[in-house]
Short mmCIF file of C-alpha atoms and ligand atoms in Angstrom, two decimals:
data_model
loop_
_atom_site.label_atom_id
_atom_site.label_comp_id
_atom_site.label_asym_id
_atom_site.label_seq_id
_atom_site.Cartn_x
_atom_site.Cartn_y
_atom_site.Cartn_z
CA UNK A 1 118.93 67.89 110.48
CA UNK A 2 116.86 71.60 112.31
CA UNK A 3 114.22 73.08 109.82
CA UNK A 4 115.14 76.60 109.72
CA UNK A 5 113.31 79.78 108.91
CA UNK A 6 114.61 82.83 108.01
CA UNK A 7 112.59 85.54 108.93
CA UNK A 8 111.60 87.86 106.48
CA UNK A 9 110.67 90.97 107.28
CA UNK A 10 107.39 92.74 108.10
CA UNK A 11 105.25 93.72 104.40
CA UNK A 12 102.55 94.80 103.41
CA UNK A 13 101.50 92.65 100.06
CA UNK A 14 98.34 93.61 98.27
CA UNK A 15 97.40 91.42 95.75
CA UNK A 16 95.79 91.82 93.12
CA UNK A 17 92.97 88.80 91.86
CA UNK A 18 92.91 88.38 95.43
CA UNK A 19 89.56 87.07 94.98
CA UNK A 20 91.17 84.80 92.18
CA UNK A 21 91.71 81.46 90.91
CA UNK A 22 94.89 82.23 91.73
CA UNK A 23 95.34 83.48 94.68
CA UNK A 24 92.15 80.76 96.58
CA UNK A 25 94.51 77.83 95.33
CA UNK A 26 98.27 79.03 95.35
CA UNK A 27 99.16 82.56 96.85
CA UNK A 28 96.65 82.97 99.92
CA UNK A 29 97.65 79.00 101.15
CA UNK A 30 101.07 79.23 100.80
CA UNK A 31 101.28 83.30 103.47
CA UNK A 32 99.20 80.56 105.17
CA UNK A 33 100.82 77.88 106.16
CA UNK A 34 103.99 80.69 105.47
CA UNK A 35 102.78 82.02 108.61
CA UNK A 36 102.16 78.86 110.52
CA UNK A 37 105.68 78.09 110.14
CA UNK A 38 107.30 81.29 112.22
CA UNK A 39 108.52 82.82 108.38
CA UNK A 40 105.51 85.59 108.50
CA UNK A 41 106.98 88.72 110.47
CA UNK A 42 104.01 89.93 113.44
CA UNK A 43 102.46 92.98 112.47
CA UNK A 44 102.84 92.03 108.20
CA UNK A 45 99.73 92.33 106.36
CA UNK A 46 97.74 90.74 103.31
CA UNK A 47 95.94 92.83 101.03
CA UNK A 48 93.27 91.67 98.70
CA UNK A 49 92.29 94.16 95.95
CA UNK A 50 89.54 92.93 93.32
CA UNK A 51 86.88 94.50 91.98
CA UNK A 52 84.47 92.57 94.10
CA UNK A 53 81.79 94.27 96.54
CA UNK A 54 83.75 93.08 99.55
CA UNK A 55 84.17 93.99 103.29
CA UNK A 56 87.12 92.76 105.38
CA UNK A 57 84.58 90.39 107.14
CA UNK A 58 83.46 88.75 103.79
CA UNK A 59 86.73 88.53 102.47
CA UNK A 60 88.12 86.57 105.29
CA UNK A 61 85.98 83.76 105.08
CA UNK A 62 86.75 84.28 101.63
CA UNK A 63 90.82 83.56 101.87
CA UNK A 64 89.54 80.88 105.58
CA UNK A 65 87.44 78.92 102.70
CA UNK A 66 89.90 78.87 100.55
CA UNK A 67 92.80 77.20 103.46
CA UNK A 68 90.19 74.68 103.79
CA UNK A 69 90.35 73.80 100.26
CA UNK A 70 93.59 73.47 98.49
CA UNK A 71 95.17 72.78 102.12
CA UNK A 72 97.22 74.74 104.72
CA UNK A 73 96.29 74.55 107.62
CA UNK A 74 97.90 71.18 108.80
CA UNK A 75 101.69 71.82 110.26
CA UNK A 76 99.16 74.51 112.37
CA UNK A 77 98.61 75.32 115.26
CA UNK A 78 94.21 75.24 117.01
CA UNK A 79 94.01 79.68 116.22
CA UNK A 80 96.42 79.22 114.35
CA UNK A 81 93.97 80.78 111.23
CA UNK A 82 92.08 83.70 113.57
CA UNK A 83 95.32 85.44 114.16
CA UNK A 84 96.59 84.89 110.20
CA UNK A 85 93.41 86.11 109.55
CA UNK A 86 93.64 89.45 111.47
CA UNK A 87 96.11 90.77 109.84
CA UNK A 88 94.04 89.90 106.30
CA UNK A 89 92.42 92.45 105.42
CA UNK A 90 90.45 93.94 101.58
CA UNK A 91 89.64 97.37 99.63
CA UNK A 92 87.32 97.19 96.62
CA UNK A 93 89.41 97.99 93.92
CA UNK A 94 89.10 99.04 90.09
CA UNK A 95 92.38 98.62 87.84
CA UNK A 96 90.83 100.42 85.10
CA UNK A 97 89.26 103.17 87.03
CA UNK A 98 90.10 105.64 90.34
CA UNK A 99 87.95 102.94 92.41
CA UNK A 100 89.86 102.41 95.52
CA UNK A 101 92.86 103.81 95.28
CA UNK A 102 92.86 106.40 97.68
CA UNK A 103 91.90 103.40 100.76
CA UNK A 104 94.66 101.37 98.81
CA UNK A 105 97.30 103.43 99.49
CA UNK A 106 96.31 104.63 103.53
CA UNK A 107 96.50 100.95 104.28
CA UNK A 108 99.88 101.27 103.00
CA UNK A 109 102.60 101.74 106.02
CA UNK A 110 105.96 103.78 105.49
CA UNK A 111 108.15 101.52 107.74
CA UNK A 112 107.23 98.00 105.49
CA UNK A 113 108.21 96.44 102.95
CA UNK A 114 105.84 97.06 99.62
CA UNK A 115 104.97 93.83 97.69
CA UNK A 116 102.43 93.80 94.60
CA UNK A 117 100.94 90.61 93.57
CA UNK A 118 99.72 91.14 89.65
CA UNK A 119 97.83 87.82 89.32
CA UNK A 120 95.25 88.94 86.67
CA UNK A 121 95.94 88.65 83.16
CA UNK A 122 98.48 91.21 81.15
CA UNK A 123 96.26 93.28 79.94
CA UNK A 124 96.01 94.73 83.37
CA UNK A 125 99.39 95.13 83.83
CA UNK A 126 100.36 98.81 82.58
CA UNK A 127 97.00 99.88 84.49
CA UNK A 128 97.94 98.36 88.02
CA UNK A 129 102.10 99.87 87.43
CA UNK A 130 100.74 102.85 86.40
CA UNK A 131 98.25 104.24 88.68
CA UNK A 132 100.25 102.09 91.98
CA UNK A 133 102.46 105.17 90.62
CA UNK A 134 99.66 108.59 90.45
CA UNK A 135 98.22 107.13 93.80
CA UNK A 136 101.21 107.60 95.65
CA UNK A 137 101.46 103.67 96.21
CA UNK A 138 104.86 102.31 94.76
CA UNK A 139 107.79 103.84 96.79
CA UNK A 140 111.63 103.36 94.84
CA UNK A 141 111.88 100.07 96.82
CA UNK A 142 108.20 98.62 96.10
CA UNK A 143 108.26 95.05 94.34
CA UNK A 144 105.35 93.88 91.82
CA UNK A 145 105.17 90.43 91.02
CA UNK A 146 103.45 89.22 87.51
CA UNK A 147 102.25 86.03 86.77
CA UNK A 148 102.76 83.83 83.62
CA UNK A 149 101.97 83.76 80.70
CA UNK A 150 104.30 87.02 80.09
CA UNK A 151 103.43 87.25 76.91
CA UNK A 152 102.36 85.52 74.07
CA UNK A 153 105.55 85.72 71.11
CA UNK A 154 108.71 88.11 71.58
CA UNK A 155 106.62 91.60 70.86
CA UNK A 156 104.14 91.38 72.75
CA UNK A 157 106.39 90.42 75.67
CA UNK A 158 108.50 93.18 74.86
CA UNK A 159 105.47 95.97 74.93
CA UNK A 160 104.97 94.06 78.52
CA UNK A 161 107.95 94.55 79.41
CA UNK A 162 108.22 98.26 77.84
CA UNK A 163 105.33 99.45 80.06
CA UNK A 164 106.55 97.69 83.59
CA UNK A 165 109.44 99.87 82.74
CA UNK A 166 107.73 102.74 82.24
CA UNK A 167 106.84 102.55 86.08
CA UNK A 168 109.22 100.41 88.27
CA UNK A 169 112.73 99.45 87.81
CA UNK A 170 114.94 95.81 86.45
CA UNK A 171 114.90 95.44 90.29
CA UNK A 172 112.02 96.01 91.33
CA UNK A 173 110.12 93.08 88.79
CA UNK A 174 109.52 89.87 89.89
CA UNK A 175 108.19 87.73 86.54
CA UNK A 176 107.32 83.83 88.78
CA UNK A 177 107.96 80.74 86.98
CA UNK A 178 106.73 78.56 89.47
CA UNK A 179 109.21 75.87 88.13
CA UNK A 180 112.18 77.74 89.55
CA UNK A 181 110.43 77.77 93.26
CA UNK A 182 110.30 73.94 93.50
CA UNK A 183 113.23 72.73 95.58
CA UNK A 184 115.02 70.04 93.40
CA UNK A 185 114.51 72.66 90.27
CA UNK A 186 116.60 74.12 92.64
CA UNK A 187 118.78 71.11 93.93
CA UNK A 188 120.38 71.14 90.70
CA UNK A 189 122.27 73.50 91.38
CA UNK A 190 123.24 72.74 93.50
CA UNK A 191 123.74 68.65 92.90
CA UNK A 192 125.93 70.65 89.61
CA UNK A 193 128.08 73.22 91.50
CA UNK A 194 128.51 71.82 95.38
CA UNK A 195 129.73 67.68 94.56
CA UNK A 196 132.87 68.03 92.36
CA UNK A 197 132.06 64.44 91.03
CA UNK A 198 129.53 65.70 88.62
CA UNK A 199 130.96 68.44 86.97
CA UNK A 200 133.54 67.36 85.02
CA UNK A 201 131.68 65.20 82.90
CA UNK A 202 129.00 67.73 82.58
CA UNK A 203 129.80 68.25 78.83
CA UNK A 204 129.88 66.60 75.22
CA UNK A 205 132.72 64.68 75.74
CA UNK A 206 130.88 62.12 78.15
CA UNK A 207 127.28 63.02 77.75
CA UNK A 208 125.28 61.30 75.42
CA UNK A 209 122.04 63.29 75.74
CA UNK A 210 119.18 64.41 78.32
CA UNK A 211 115.56 64.02 78.33
CA UNK A 212 114.15 66.19 80.91
CA UNK A 213 109.56 65.04 80.59
CA UNK A 214 107.31 67.23 82.79
CA UNK A 215 103.94 64.95 82.49
CA UNK A 216 100.81 65.77 84.00
CA UNK A 217 97.90 62.88 84.16
CA UNK A 218 95.57 65.94 84.70
CA UNK A 219 93.69 66.94 80.85
CA UNK A 220 93.39 71.18 79.98
CA UNK A 221 90.57 70.90 82.26
CA UNK A 222 88.63 74.84 82.86
CA UNK A 223 90.89 76.22 81.88
CA UNK A 224 90.05 75.42 76.98
CA UNK A 225 90.21 78.97 76.47
CA UNK A 226 93.27 80.01 78.06
CA UNK A 227 94.65 76.99 76.47
CA UNK A 228 94.25 76.15 73.45
CA UNK A 229 95.30 79.86 72.66
CA UNK A 230 98.06 78.88 74.38
CA UNK A 231 99.36 75.08 73.86
CA UNK A 232 101.68 73.28 75.17
CA UNK A 233 104.25 75.13 73.65
CA UNK A 234 103.50 78.53 75.41
CA UNK A 235 102.86 77.38 78.64
CA UNK A 236 105.13 74.50 79.22
CA UNK A 237 108.45 74.86 77.25
CA UNK A 238 108.81 78.55 76.44
CA UNK A 239 108.94 78.77 80.44
CA UNK A 240 109.17 76.28 81.96
CA UNK A 241 111.28 73.55 80.30
CA UNK A 242 113.08 76.42 78.98
CA UNK A 243 114.24 77.40 82.89
CA UNK A 244 115.20 73.28 83.98
CA UNK A 245 116.92 73.20 80.59
CA UNK A 246 118.96 76.71 81.11
CA UNK A 247 119.61 75.08 85.08
CA UNK A 248 121.39 71.68 83.61
CA UNK A 249 123.55 73.49 80.41
CA UNK A 250 124.68 76.70 82.15
CA UNK A 251 127.42 77.19 83.06
CA UNK A 252 128.75 77.76 86.81
CA UNK A 253 127.81 80.78 87.56
CA UNK A 254 130.85 83.19 90.36
CA UNK A 255 128.23 83.47 92.67
CA UNK A 256 125.30 82.75 93.66
CA UNK A 257 123.74 85.45 92.69
CA UNK A 258 120.83 87.34 90.58
CA UNK A 259 122.60 88.64 87.42
CA UNK A 260 124.97 86.19 88.22
CA UNK A 261 122.73 83.07 87.60
CA UNK A 262 120.09 85.17 85.01
CA UNK A 263 123.82 85.81 82.64
CA UNK A 264 124.44 81.93 82.51
CA UNK A 265 120.73 80.87 81.77
CA UNK A 266 120.37 83.92 79.15
CA UNK A 267 123.44 82.90 77.30
CA UNK A 268 122.13 79.42 77.54
CA UNK A 269 118.45 80.50 75.51
CA UNK A 270 120.92 82.06 72.92
CA UNK A 271 122.91 79.66 72.10
CA UNK A 272 119.75 77.56 71.19
CA UNK A 273 120.17 76.13 67.50
CA UNK A 274 116.64 76.64 66.10
CA UNK A 275 114.51 72.85 65.89
CA UNK A 276 114.41 71.77 63.08
CA UNK A 277 110.56 70.66 62.03
CA UNK A 278 111.66 67.13 61.59
CA UNK A 279 112.49 67.16 65.23
CA UNK A 280 109.87 68.10 67.24
CA UNK A 281 106.12 65.86 67.29
CA UNK A 282 103.25 67.86 68.75
CA UNK A 283 99.81 65.84 69.66
CA UNK A 284 96.64 66.08 71.12
CA UNK A 285 94.86 63.69 73.60
CA UNK A 286 91.54 61.82 72.18
CA UNK A 287 89.24 60.35 74.65
CA UNK A 288 88.71 57.43 76.70
CA UNK A 289 86.22 56.11 79.39
CA UNK A 290 87.78 58.71 81.68
CA UNK A 291 86.90 62.03 80.13
CA UNK A 292 86.76 64.10 76.58
CA UNK A 293 88.92 64.12 74.18
CA UNK A 294 91.48 67.51 73.58
CA UNK A 295 88.88 69.55 71.16
CA UNK A 296 85.93 69.01 73.63
CA UNK A 297 87.86 70.40 75.96
CA UNK A 298 88.30 73.03 74.26
CA UNK A 299 84.80 73.37 72.41
CA UNK A 300 86.74 73.18 69.15
CA UNK A 301 86.16 70.15 66.80
CA UNK A 302 89.09 72.07 64.67
CA UNK A 303 91.62 73.42 67.55
CA UNK A 304 94.92 72.37 66.16
CA UNK A 305 96.74 73.76 69.33
CA UNK A 306 98.70 70.67 70.47
CA UNK A 307 98.84 69.63 74.28
CA UNK A 308 101.89 67.41 73.62
CA UNK A 309 104.34 68.28 72.34
CA UNK A 310 108.36 66.43 71.67
CA UNK A 311 111.60 68.30 70.37
CA UNK A 312 114.82 67.66 69.60
CA UNK A 313 117.01 70.99 70.46
CA UNK A 314 121.22 71.24 70.32
CA UNK A 315 122.87 74.67 72.15
CA UNK A 316 125.55 75.73 70.49
CA UNK A 317 128.33 76.37 72.79
CA UNK A 318 132.12 74.64 72.90
CA UNK A 319 129.84 72.74 76.03
CA UNK A 320 127.12 71.10 73.98
CA UNK A 321 128.70 71.29 70.79
CA UNK A 322 126.89 68.14 69.57
CA UNK A 323 124.75 66.90 72.46
CA UNK A 324 121.12 66.58 71.99
CA UNK A 325 118.49 67.71 74.43
CA UNK A 326 115.46 66.03 74.54
CA UNK A 327 112.25 68.21 75.46
CA UNK A 328 108.86 66.23 75.72
CA UNK A 329 106.04 67.18 77.81
CA UNK A 330 102.41 66.73 78.02
CA UNK A 331 99.27 67.05 79.08
CA UNK A 332 96.74 63.34 80.01
CA UNK A 333 99.00 61.18 79.89
CA UNK A 334 100.56 58.14 82.12
CA UNK A 335 101.45 59.61 85.61
CA UNK A 336 102.38 62.47 86.76
CA UNK A 337 106.17 62.42 86.73
CA UNK A 338 108.62 64.93 85.94
CA UNK A 339 112.67 64.50 85.96
CA UNK A 340 115.71 65.33 84.23
CA UNK A 341 117.68 61.89 83.04
CA UNK A 342 121.01 62.83 82.06
CA UNK A 343 122.59 59.48 80.13
CA UNK A 344 126.14 59.06 79.84
CA UNK A 345 127.92 58.03 77.37
CA UNK A 346 128.96 53.97 77.19
CA UNK A 347 133.08 53.45 78.21
CA UNK A 348 134.41 53.62 75.42
CA UNK A 349 135.96 50.19 75.81
CA UNK A 350 134.31 46.94 76.94
CA UNK A 351 136.67 44.27 78.76
CA UNK A 352 133.69 42.16 79.33
CA UNK A 353 133.06 41.49 75.25
CA UNK A 354 130.56 42.03 73.44
CA UNK A 355 128.55 39.65 75.20
CA UNK A 356 127.99 41.94 78.17
CA UNK A 357 125.41 43.97 76.77
CA UNK A 358 125.87 47.60 75.91
CA UNK A 359 125.32 49.50 79.97
CA UNK A 360 124.99 52.98 80.35
CA UNK A 361 125.78 55.58 84.00
CA UNK A 362 122.02 57.60 83.88
CA UNK A 363 121.85 60.11 86.53
CA UNK A 364 118.18 60.59 87.29
CA UNK A 365 116.88 63.93 89.04
CA UNK A 366 113.25 63.19 89.69
CA UNK A 367 110.99 67.01 90.20
CA UNK A 368 108.20 65.64 91.32
CA UNK A 369 106.86 63.60 92.41
CA UNK A 370 109.44 62.07 94.82
CA UNK A 371 111.47 63.97 94.82
CA UNK A 372 115.14 62.63 94.41
CA UNK A 373 118.64 60.85 92.35
CA UNK A 374 118.70 57.93 90.87
CA UNK A 375 122.67 57.57 89.32
CA UNK A 376 122.57 54.16 87.25
CA UNK A 377 126.23 52.35 87.80
CA UNK A 378 126.95 48.82 86.32
CA UNK A 379 127.66 45.90 88.19
CA UNK A 380 128.00 42.31 87.88
CA UNK A 381 125.06 40.31 87.55
CA UNK A 382 125.93 37.86 91.11
CA UNK A 383 126.31 34.21 91.01
CA UNK A 384 128.47 32.88 89.59
CA UNK A 385 128.26 31.33 85.29
CA UNK A 386 130.69 34.32 83.97
CA UNK A 387 130.76 38.19 84.24
CA UNK A 388 127.50 39.28 82.98
CA UNK A 389 126.46 42.87 83.87
CA UNK A 390 124.38 45.06 85.34
CA UNK A 391 122.51 47.89 85.53
CA UNK A 392 121.22 49.47 89.77
CA UNK A 393 119.85 52.44 89.60
CA UNK A 394 121.42 54.32 92.81
CA UNK A 395 118.44 56.18 94.84
CA UNK A 396 117.70 58.26 96.72
CA UNK A 397 114.64 59.90 97.36
CA UNK A 398 115.47 63.68 98.99
CA UNK A 399 111.50 61.96 101.51
CA UNK A 400 114.54 59.08 103.29
CA UNK A 401 117.13 60.85 102.99
CA UNK A 402 116.20 63.87 104.89
CA UNK A 403 112.87 62.29 107.21
CA UNK A 404 109.79 65.53 108.00
CA UNK A 405 112.22 67.91 107.31
CA UNK A 406 111.93 67.43 102.86
CA UNK A 407 107.93 66.77 103.40
CA UNK A 408 107.65 70.23 105.53
CA UNK A 409 109.64 72.08 102.13
CA UNK A 410 107.36 75.19 101.32
CA UNK A 411 106.09 74.79 98.18
CA UNK A 412 107.27 76.67 95.19
CA UNK A 413 105.24 79.88 95.17
CA UNK A 414 105.62 80.32 99.20
CA UNK A 415 109.56 80.05 98.90
CA UNK A 416 109.14 82.46 95.76
CA UNK A 417 106.72 84.99 97.65
CA UNK A 418 109.53 85.18 100.38
CA UNK A 419 112.29 86.07 97.89
CA UNK A 420 110.29 88.83 96.61
CA UNK A 421 109.97 90.19 100.15
CA UNK A 422 113.06 89.17 100.82
CA UNK A 423 114.80 91.27 97.90
CA UNK A 424 116.61 88.52 95.81
CA UNK A 425 115.68 87.73 92.59
CA UNK A 426 117.96 84.71 92.13
CA UNK A 427 115.06 82.68 91.32
CA UNK A 428 112.38 85.23 89.08
CA UNK A 429 112.93 85.68 85.23
CA UNK A 430 114.05 89.03 84.49
CA UNK A 431 113.59 90.61 80.88
CA UNK A 432 115.68 89.81 78.79
CA UNK A 433 115.36 86.26 79.55
CA UNK A 434 111.75 86.38 79.03
CA UNK A 435 112.11 88.06 75.23
CA UNK A 436 115.37 85.59 74.50
CA UNK A 437 113.26 82.52 75.06
CA UNK A 438 110.14 84.14 72.55
CA UNK A 439 113.08 84.56 70.38
CA UNK A 440 113.59 81.48 69.80
CA UNK A 441 109.65 79.79 70.38
CA UNK A 442 108.11 82.31 68.27
CA UNK A 443 110.05 81.31 64.22
CA UNK A 444 108.91 77.49 65.62
CA UNK A 445 105.01 78.41 66.27
CA UNK A 446 105.41 79.73 63.39
CA UNK A 447 106.97 76.89 61.42
CA UNK A 448 103.65 74.80 62.53
CA UNK A 449 101.46 77.31 61.49
CA UNK A 450 102.67 77.90 57.86
CA UNK A 451 102.50 73.97 57.38
CA UNK A 452 99.28 74.09 58.69
CA UNK A 453 100.29 70.91 61.45
CA UNK A 454 97.96 69.45 62.15
CA UNK A 455 99.04 67.69 65.67
CA UNK A 456 98.57 63.68 65.93
CA UNK A 457 95.42 62.02 68.34
CA UNK A 458 97.15 60.15 71.78
CA UNK A 459 95.53 58.14 73.41
CA UNK A 460 95.37 59.28 77.29
CA UNK A 461 97.10 57.72 80.03
CA UNK A 462 99.54 56.73 77.35
CA UNK A 463 103.22 58.26 77.41
CA UNK A 464 101.78 60.76 73.94
CA UNK A 465 101.84 59.89 70.46
CA UNK A 466 104.03 56.87 68.42
CA UNK A 467 105.47 59.81 66.60
CA UNK A 468 107.57 60.66 70.13
CA UNK A 469 108.80 57.59 70.37
CA UNK A 470 110.34 57.25 66.96
CA UNK A 471 111.70 60.86 67.39
CA UNK A 472 114.17 59.06 69.84
CA UNK A 473 114.15 55.59 67.82
CA UNK A 474 116.64 57.44 64.99
CA UNK A 475 118.88 58.46 66.95
CA UNK A 476 119.15 55.14 68.39
CA UNK A 477 117.46 56.23 71.85
CA UNK A 478 114.77 55.76 73.93
CA UNK A 479 112.62 58.04 75.96
CA UNK A 480 112.91 57.14 79.38
CA UNK A 481 109.72 54.94 80.92
CA UNK A 482 106.80 58.09 82.53
CA UNK A 483 106.18 56.88 85.92
CA UNK A 484 105.48 58.52 88.62
C1 BG6 B 1 101.34 76.08 84.62
C2 BG6 B 1 100.87 75.73 83.88
O1 BG6 B 1 102.18 76.98 84.18
O2 BG6 B 1 102.17 74.53 84.97
C3 BG6 B 1 99.62 74.76 83.85
O3 BG6 B 1 100.17 76.19 82.81
C4 BG6 B 1 100.42 73.27 84.42
O4 BG6 B 1 99.19 74.58 82.09
C5 BG6 B 1 101.12 73.61 85.85
O5 BG6 B 1 99.93 71.81 84.56
C6 BG6 B 1 101.78 72.64 85.66
O6 BG6 B 1 102.44 72.77 87.62
P1 BG6 B 1 103.03 71.91 88.65
O7 BG6 B 1 103.78 72.30 89.41
O8 BG6 B 1 101.64 70.77 89.14
O9 BG6 B 1 103.71 71.08 87.89
#
């Protein structure tokens, strides 16, 4: 199989917050990898913009360090880094004042795609959007890229949408959820809508339940200040898990086109029922030899923010009525492992009798690490001694099946940035989608705040609090093991 790099048009990409953490960890190394892969065409420019007093040379040193630290050089030939750096510039820019904007404007070229990446806190979105217009940088075809968190609740998300809408059309706004850029997340659509095998069974009649797990081993680290105001619900469920849920549950869009896909996702979010508080388990990790507990990490001994959440949800529509969706995500868990498991119902009648036990088909889609799919099928246990049944996995690791191409696939940020340059919004969230997600999330958060709910402590390195296991046990079901 030959890896295909679809070139994009030459572009001018301005990164506001160009010296920040996200730019250093993800955006700049990602752009460098695209450059190495031959996807960033000659004549493109990357312009870092931030308040720091740097010149081009100083910024290039910072970019080179970021690439060395956060990976990006593997597939590159000698000398490529210098070639890449020659397309990198820096303009000291004041998001809240007038400094730097005229110079920034003088660097923009009329015949190139213009993209402005707002890698800054949402409180600056309005200032940047307004100045892009006032100083003449924004053209009708320019794109802006905004990061999560897109608001803190429905009201703030609406306010942000309204602010951006004063200056940009919805077709120019790219709201990033990096989960949508992950290879296997897109594969969900390929598996569902590219195969005849699964879709006829993809409904409440055949599916017993669906589990979505995004488990992390890391704690909140140095992000305590931000995280403690968010918690797992706002940080992960409202966006990443919600997007996974949409892709697994949505109706087939007529075309793989931005609004066709986003219309279907929106319908799923709007069909989500409010969640009964008995069906939500919140947790906080305790301390162990490897690190402090959550409350120490966020430096608030009384914090009631959750670093883990598990919940049972229902989608009220024709396809899914009666099929529970169990979601869980947390930090400092046993393994970094994300998967979606579609657990099919028992066969209606066992011709093998009660002794054969209970067997179920499970389609597990592993998002990370070791992306792939497993389908558990029931077979006869080999050997004499009667008909004993056994579940064995048909296991496909994409890396094994696809070889080096699977490993060279661009990471989420790289792919999404290239989509911005191409002008393809399919993998970005539309304003109404984000608002609908907050409209579902807000009452759940308000509910536990009103009840003064205190998260349960769980052991780091575990699968979360005991109550989360009970959430499933009560229904006669079991979480799949969290394992890498
Ligand atoms: C981010 C969250 O959006 O996603 C982090 O803010 C989380 O808290 C991260 O750790 C997980 O992303 P990934 O790609 O490592 O699964």
